[in-house]
């Protein structure tokens, strides 16, 4: 195709060469269309550096970017782990860089996605709580410093940085949108500092802060932890069941981040949650229906605390978060209802 783009046929070519018949008008137009499509694809191609690329959301995002022929730099602390998740035979062209190589990757990128951070759905000891916060602040700070110190011509123009709905604190009665104030518990404090670090990025870089809810998907995330408990206790609600559960399907959060990379309207805080949050009792009813199990015996608080310790608060105390900004931007949710999301994941 590139040959047709770069060569124009003329009769000044040596008469000794065999000249094919001239193109018909239809053929010429077809080649023109092929050329412009190839050039347009090239123009839309991004180079994206991703932290947290080996995590639940990051892995799917990298797969999507690679499938769409974008260039991807995986910014990791463990090259060997990244290489097992993104083997070169399946992901040719992906660059995997440990911290010493982050600078070169970021300076060659159009955009950076920052998803790094220790998972919060785990037992919280004082050391773990410290690491939950510091892992997020440390990586975000490093990414921001590298973007800000990049020379003007090679500086990324977009930073999409994850944060969480934990920013709002917890409530059984309030509804939170992007303009709601922050809460006063441990996770709210983590999110404020996390976002505050991202906000130090240079003002000429478009920043999208995605406050992510509970991500539902195959092989990981909250569902992987909930299902064994759920099966053990005949599928009842976790705790009181009255707490709100602000969820999003893995495909939708990946699509939202993907859109934020290229759409200049996506800036500032955007809630990464589905438009129909549910109380946990409804979530468990739907889960019971999909798994074909009754949903009547509640999973007691003590069982969750035995598994998650203080981290059980993520499930036992929720918040009703609505994606006002994403809806205003016209983002098309593939799974607006939890019933359909669970069916797609578990069927």
JSON list of N, CA, C and O in Angstrom, two decimals, residues 115-144:
[
{"chain": "A", "resi": 115, "resn": "UNK", "atom": "N", "xyz": [-2.24, 3.57, 36.78]},
{"chain": "A", "resi": 115, "resn": "UNK", "atom": "CA", "xyz": [-3.16, 2.67, 37.49]},
{"chain": "A", "resi": 115, "resn": "UNK", "atom": "C", "xyz": [-2.49, 1.98, 38.68]},
{"chain": "A", "resi": 115, "resn": "UNK", "atom": "O", "xyz": [-3.10, 1.11, 39.30]},
{"chain": "A", "resi": 116, "resn": "UNK", "atom": "N", "xyz": [-1.25, 2.32, 38.97]},
{"chain": "A", "resi": 116, "resn": "UNK", "atom": "CA", "xyz": [-0.48, 1.56, 39.96]},
{"chain": "A", "resi": 116, "resn": "UNK", "atom": "C", "xyz": [-1.00, 1.77, 41.37]},
{"chain": "A", "resi": 116, "resn": "UNK", "atom": "O", "xyz": [-1.47, 2.85, 41.73]},
{"chain": "A", "resi": 117, "resn": "UNK", "atom": "N", "xyz": [-0.88, 0.73, 42.18]},
{"chain": "A", "resi": 117, "resn": "UNK", "atom": "CA", "xyz": [-1.24, 0.83, 43.60]},
{"chain": "A", "resi": 117, "resn": "UNK", "atom": "C", "xyz": [-1.53, -0.55, 44.15]},
{"chain": "A", "resi": 117, "resn": "UNK", "atom": "O", "xyz": [-2.09, -1.40, 43.47]},
{"chain": "A", "resi": 118, "resn": "UNK", "atom": "N", "xyz": [-1.15, -0.77, 45.39]},
{"chain": "A", "resi": 118, "resn": "UNK", "atom": "CA", "xyz": [-1.40, -2.06, 46.03]},
{"chain": "A", "resi": 118, "resn": "UNK", "atom": "C", "xyz": [-2.91, -2.29, 46.17]},
{"chain": "A", "resi": 118, "resn": "UNK", "atom": "O", "xyz": [-3.64, -1.37, 46.53]},
{"chain": "A", "resi": 119, "resn": "UNK", "atom": "N", "xyz": [-3.42, -3.50, 45.87]},
{"chain": "A", "resi": 119, "resn": "UNK", "atom": "CA", "xyz": [-4.87, -3.77, 46.01]},
{"chain": "A", "resi": 119, "resn": "UNK", "atom": "C", "xyz": [-5.35, -3.48, 47.43]},
{"chain": "A", "resi": 119, "resn": "UNK", "atom": "O", "xyz": [-4.63, -3.72, 48.40]},
{"chain": "A", "resi": 120, "resn": "UNK", "atom": "N", "xyz": [-6.59, -2.94, 47.52]},
{"chain": "A", "resi": 120, "resn": "UNK", "atom": "CA", "xyz": [-7.11, -2.59, 48.86]},
{"chain": "A", "resi": 120, "resn": "UNK", "atom": "C", "xyz": [-7.97, -3.71, 49.44]},
{"chain": "A", "resi": 120, "resn": "UNK", "atom": "O", "xyz": [-8.26, -3.71, 50.63]},
{"chain": "A", "resi": 121, "resn": "UNK", "atom": "N", "xyz": [-8.41, -4.67, 48.60]},
{"chain": "A", "resi": 121, "resn": "UNK", "atom": "CA", "xyz": [-9.28, -5.74, 49.11]},
{"chain": "A", "resi": 121, "resn": "UNK", "atom": "C", "xyz": [-8.41, -6.85, 49.71]},
{"chain": "A", "resi": 121, "resn": "UNK", "atom": "O", "xyz": [-8.29, -7.94, 49.19]},
{"chain": "A", "resi": 122, "resn": "UNK", "atom": "N", "xyz": [-7.77, -6.50, 50.81]},
{"chain": "A", "resi": 122, "resn": "UNK", "atom": "CA", "xyz": [-6.86, -7.41, 51.49]},
{"chain": "A", "resi": 122, "resn": "UNK", "atom": "C", "xyz": [-6.91, -7.08, 52.99]},
{"chain": "A", "resi": 122, "resn": "UNK", "atom": "O", "xyz": [-7.51, -6.07, 53.37]},
{"chain": "A", "resi": 123, "resn": "UNK", "atom": "N", "xyz": [-6.33, -7.89, 53.84]},
{"chain": "A", "resi": 123, "resn": "UNK", "atom": "CA", "xyz": [-6.30, -7.56, 55.28]},
{"chain": "A", "resi": 123, "resn": "UNK", "atom": "C", "xyz": [-5.45, -6.33, 55.50]},
{"chain": "A", "resi": 123, "resn": "UNK", "atom": "O", "xyz": [-4.36, -6.22, 54.97]},
{"chain": "A", "resi": 124, "resn": "UNK", "atom": "N", "xyz": [-5.96, -5.39, 56.29]},
{"chain": "A", "resi": 124, "resn": "UNK", "atom": "CA", "xyz": [-5.23, -4.14, 56.54]},
{"chain": "A", "resi": 124, "resn": "UNK", "atom": "C", "xyz": [-4.51, -4.21, 57.88]},
{"chain": "A", "resi": 124, "resn": "UNK", "atom": "O", "xyz": [-5.11, -4.02, 58.93]},
{"chain": "A", "resi": 125, "resn": "UNK", "atom": "N", "xyz": [-3.22, -4.45, 57.85]},
{"chain": "A", "resi": 125, "resn": "UNK", "atom": "CA", "xyz": [-2.40, -4.24, 59.05]},
{"chain": "A", "resi": 125, "resn": "UNK", "atom": "C", "xyz": [-1.89, -2.81, 58.96]},
{"chain": "A", "resi": 125, "resn": "UNK", "atom": "O", "xyz": [-2.01, -2.18, 57.90]},
{"chain": "A", "resi": 126, "resn": "UNK", "atom": "N", "xyz": [-1.31, -2.26, 60.02]},
{"chain": "A", "resi": 126, "resn": "UNK", "atom": "CA", "xyz": [-0.75, -0.90, 59.91]},
{"chain": "A", "resi": 126, "resn": "UNK", "atom": "C", "xyz": [0.27, -0.80, 58.76]},
{"chain": "A", "resi": 126, "resn": "UNK", "atom": "O", "xyz": [0.30, 0.20, 58.04]},
{"chain": "A", "resi": 127, "resn": "UNK", "atom": "N", "xyz": [1.07, -1.85, 58.56]},
{"chain": "A", "resi": 127, "resn": "UNK", "atom": "CA", "xyz": [2.08, -1.82, 57.48]},
{"chain": "A", "resi": 127, "resn": "UNK", "atom": "C", "xyz": [1.39, -1.82, 56.10]},
{"chain": "A", "resi": 127, "resn": "UNK", "atom": "O", "xyz": [1.81, -1.10, 55.20]},
{"chain": "A", "resi": 128, "resn": "UNK", "atom": "N", "xyz": [0.34, -2.63, 55.98]},
{"chain": "A", "resi": 128, "resn": "UNK", "atom": "CA", "xyz": [-0.38, -2.71, 54.70]},
{"chain": "A", "resi": 128, "resn": "UNK", "atom": "C", "xyz": [-1.05, -1.37, 54.40]},
{"chain": "A", "resi": 128, "resn": "UNK", "atom": "O", "xyz": [-1.02, -0.88, 53.27]},
{"chain": "A", "resi": 129, "resn": "UNK", "atom": "N", "xyz": [-1.67, -0.76, 55.42]},
{"chain": "A", "resi": 129, "resn": "UNK", "atom": "CA", "xyz": [-2.33, 0.54, 55.22]},
{"chain": "A", "resi": 129, "resn": "UNK", "atom": "C", "xyz": [-1.32, 1.58, 54.74]},
{"chain": "A", "resi": 129, "resn": "UNK", "atom": "O", "xyz": [-1.61, 2.38, 53.84]},
{"chain": "A", "resi": 130, "resn": "UNK", "atom": "N", "xyz": [-0.15, 1.53, 55.33]},
{"chain": "A", "resi": 130, "resn": "UNK", "atom": "CA", "xyz": [0.90, 2.47, 54.92]},
{"chain": "A", "resi": 130, "resn": "UNK", "atom": "C", "xyz": [1.29, 2.23, 53.45]},
{"chain": "A", "resi": 130, "resn": "UNK", "atom": "O", "xyz": [1.43, 3.16, 52.66]},
{"chain": "A", "resi": 131, "resn": "UNK", "atom": "N", "xyz": [1.41, 0.95, 53.08]},
{"chain": "A", "resi": 131, "resn": "UNK", "atom": "CA", "xyz": [1.81, 0.60, 51.71]},
{"chain": "A", "resi": 131, "resn": "UNK", "atom": "C", "xyz": [0.71, 0.90, 50.70]},
{"chain": "A", "resi": 131, "resn": "UNK", "atom": "O", "xyz": [0.98, 1.31, 49.57]},
{"chain": "A", "resi": 132, "resn": "UNK", "atom": "N", "xyz": [-0.58, 0.72, 51.11]},
{"chain": "A", "resi": 132, "resn": "UNK", "atom": "CA", "xyz": [-1.70, 1.05, 50.22]},
{"chain": "A", "resi": 132, "resn": "UNK", "atom": "C", "xyz": [-1.61, 2.51, 49.80]},
{"chain": "A", "resi": 132, "resn": "UNK", "atom": "O", "xyz": [-1.76, 2.86, 48.63]},
{"chain": "A", "resi": 133, "resn": "UNK", "atom": "N", "xyz": [-1.31, 3.38, 50.79]},
{"chain": "A", "resi": 133, "resn": "UNK", "atom": "CA", "xyz": [-1.21, 4.81, 50.48]},
{"chain": "A", "resi": 133, "resn": "UNK", "atom": "C", "xyz": [0.09, 5.13, 49.74]},
{"chain": "A", "resi": 133, "resn": "UNK", "atom": "O", "xyz": [0.09, 5.77, 48.69]},
{"chain": "A", "resi": 134, "resn": "UNK", "atom": "N", "xyz": [1.20, 4.65, 50.29]},
{"chain": "A", "resi": 134, "resn": "UNK", "atom": "CA", "xyz": [2.50, 5.07, 49.73]},
{"chain": "A", "resi": 134, "resn": "UNK", "atom": "C", "xyz": [2.74, 4.53, 48.33]},
{"chain": "A", "resi": 134, "resn": "UNK", "atom": "O", "xyz": [3.36, 5.19, 47.50]},
{"chain": "A", "resi": 135, "resn": "UNK", "atom": "N", "xyz": [2.22, 3.33, 48.02]},
{"chain": "A", "resi": 135, "resn": "UNK", "atom": "CA", "xyz": [2.40, 2.77, 46.67]},
{"chain": "A", "resi": 135, "resn": "UNK", "atom": "C", "xyz": [1.74, 3.67, 45.63]},
{"chain": "A", "resi": 135, "resn": "UNK", "atom": "O", "xyz": [2.26, 3.87, 44.53]},
{"chain": "A", "resi": 136, "resn": "UNK", "atom": "N", "xyz": [0.60, 4.25, 46.00]},
{"chain": "A", "resi": 136, "resn": "UNK", "atom": "CA", "xyz": [-0.12, 5.14, 45.07]},
{"chain": "A", "resi": 136, "resn": "UNK", "atom": "C", "xyz": [0.58, 6.48, 44.93]},
{"chain": "A", "resi": 136, "resn": "UNK", "atom": "O", "xyz": [0.76, 6.99, 43.82]},
{"chain": "A", "resi": 137, "resn": "UNK", "atom": "N", "xyz": [0.97, 7.04, 46.07]},
{"chain": "A", "resi": 137, "resn": "UNK", "atom": "CA", "xyz": [1.61, 8.37, 46.05]},
{"chain": "A", "resi": 137, "resn": "UNK", "atom": "C", "xyz": [2.96, 8.30, 45.35]},
{"chain": "A", "resi": 137, "resn": "UNK", "atom": "O", "xyz": [3.30, 9.15, 44.52]},
{"chain": "A", "resi": 138, "resn": "UNK", "atom": "N", "xyz": [3.73, 7.25, 45.66]},
{"chain": "A", "resi": 138, "resn": "UNK", "atom": "CA", "xyz": [5.10, 7.12, 45.14]},
{"chain": "A", "resi": 138, "resn": "UNK", "atom": "C", "xyz": [5.10, 7.04, 43.61]},
{"chain": "A", "resi": 138, "resn": "UNK", "atom": "O", "xyz": [5.82, 7.78, 42.94]},
{"chain": "A", "resi": 139, "resn": "UNK", "atom": "N", "xyz": [4.27, 6.15, 43.06]},
{"chain": "A", "resi": 139, "resn": "UNK", "atom": "CA", "xyz": [4.27, 5.97, 41.60]},
{"chain": "A", "resi": 139, "resn": "UNK", "atom": "C", "xyz": [3.69, 7.21, 40.91]},
{"chain": "A", "resi": 139, "resn": "UNK", "atom": "O", "xyz": [4.23, 7.68, 39.91]},
{"chain": "A", "resi": 140, "resn": "UNK", "atom": "N", "xyz": [2.61, 7.75, 41.46]},
{"chain": "A", "resi": 140, "resn": "UNK", "atom": "CA", "xyz": [2.00, 8.95, 40.85]},
{"chain": "A", "resi": 140, "resn": "UNK", "atom": "C", "xyz": [2.98, 10.11, 40.85]},
{"chain": "A", "resi": 140, "resn": "UNK", "atom": "O", "xyz": [3.12, 10.83, 39.85]},
{"chain": "A", "resi": 141, "resn": "UNK", "atom": "N", "xyz": [3.69, 10.28, 41.95]},
{"chain": "A", "resi": 141, "resn": "UNK", "atom": "CA", "xyz": [4.67, 11.36, 42.07]},
{"chain": "A", "resi": 141, "resn": "UNK", "atom": "C", "xyz": [5.79, 11.19, 41.04]},
{"chain": "A", "resi": 141, "resn": "UNK", "atom": "O", "xyz": [6.20, 12.15, 40.37]},
{"chain": "A", "resi": 142, "resn": "UNK", "atom": "N", "xyz": [6.26, 9.96, 40.89]},
{"chain": "A", "resi": 142, "resn": "UNK", "atom": "CA", "xyz": [7.33, 9.69, 39.92]},
{"chain": "A", "resi": 142, "resn": "UNK", "atom": "C", "xyz": [6.87, 9.98, 38.49]},
{"chain": "A", "resi": 142, "resn": "UNK", "atom": "O", "xyz": [7.58, 10.62, 37.71]},
{"chain": "A", "resi": 143, "resn": "UNK", "atom": "N", "xyz": [5.66, 9.53, 38.18]},
{"chain": "A", "resi": 143, "resn": "UNK", "atom": "CA", "xyz": [5.11, 9.75, 36.83]},
{"chain": "A", "resi": 143, "resn": "UNK", "atom": "C", "xyz": [4.97, 11.25, 36.55]},
{"chain": "A", "resi": 143, "resn": "UNK", "atom": "O", "xyz": [5.35, 11.74, 35.48]},
{"chain": "A", "resi": 144, "resn": "UNK", "atom": "N", "xyz": [4.41, 11.97, 37.52]},
{"chain": "A", "resi": 144, "resn": "UNK", "atom": "CA", "xyz": [4.21, 13.42, 37.35]},
{"chain": "A", "resi": 144, "resn": "UNK", "atom": "C", "xyz": [5.55, 14.13, 37.18]},
{"chain": "A", "resi": 144, "resn": "UNK", "atom": "O", "xyz": [5.71, 15.00, 36.30]}
]
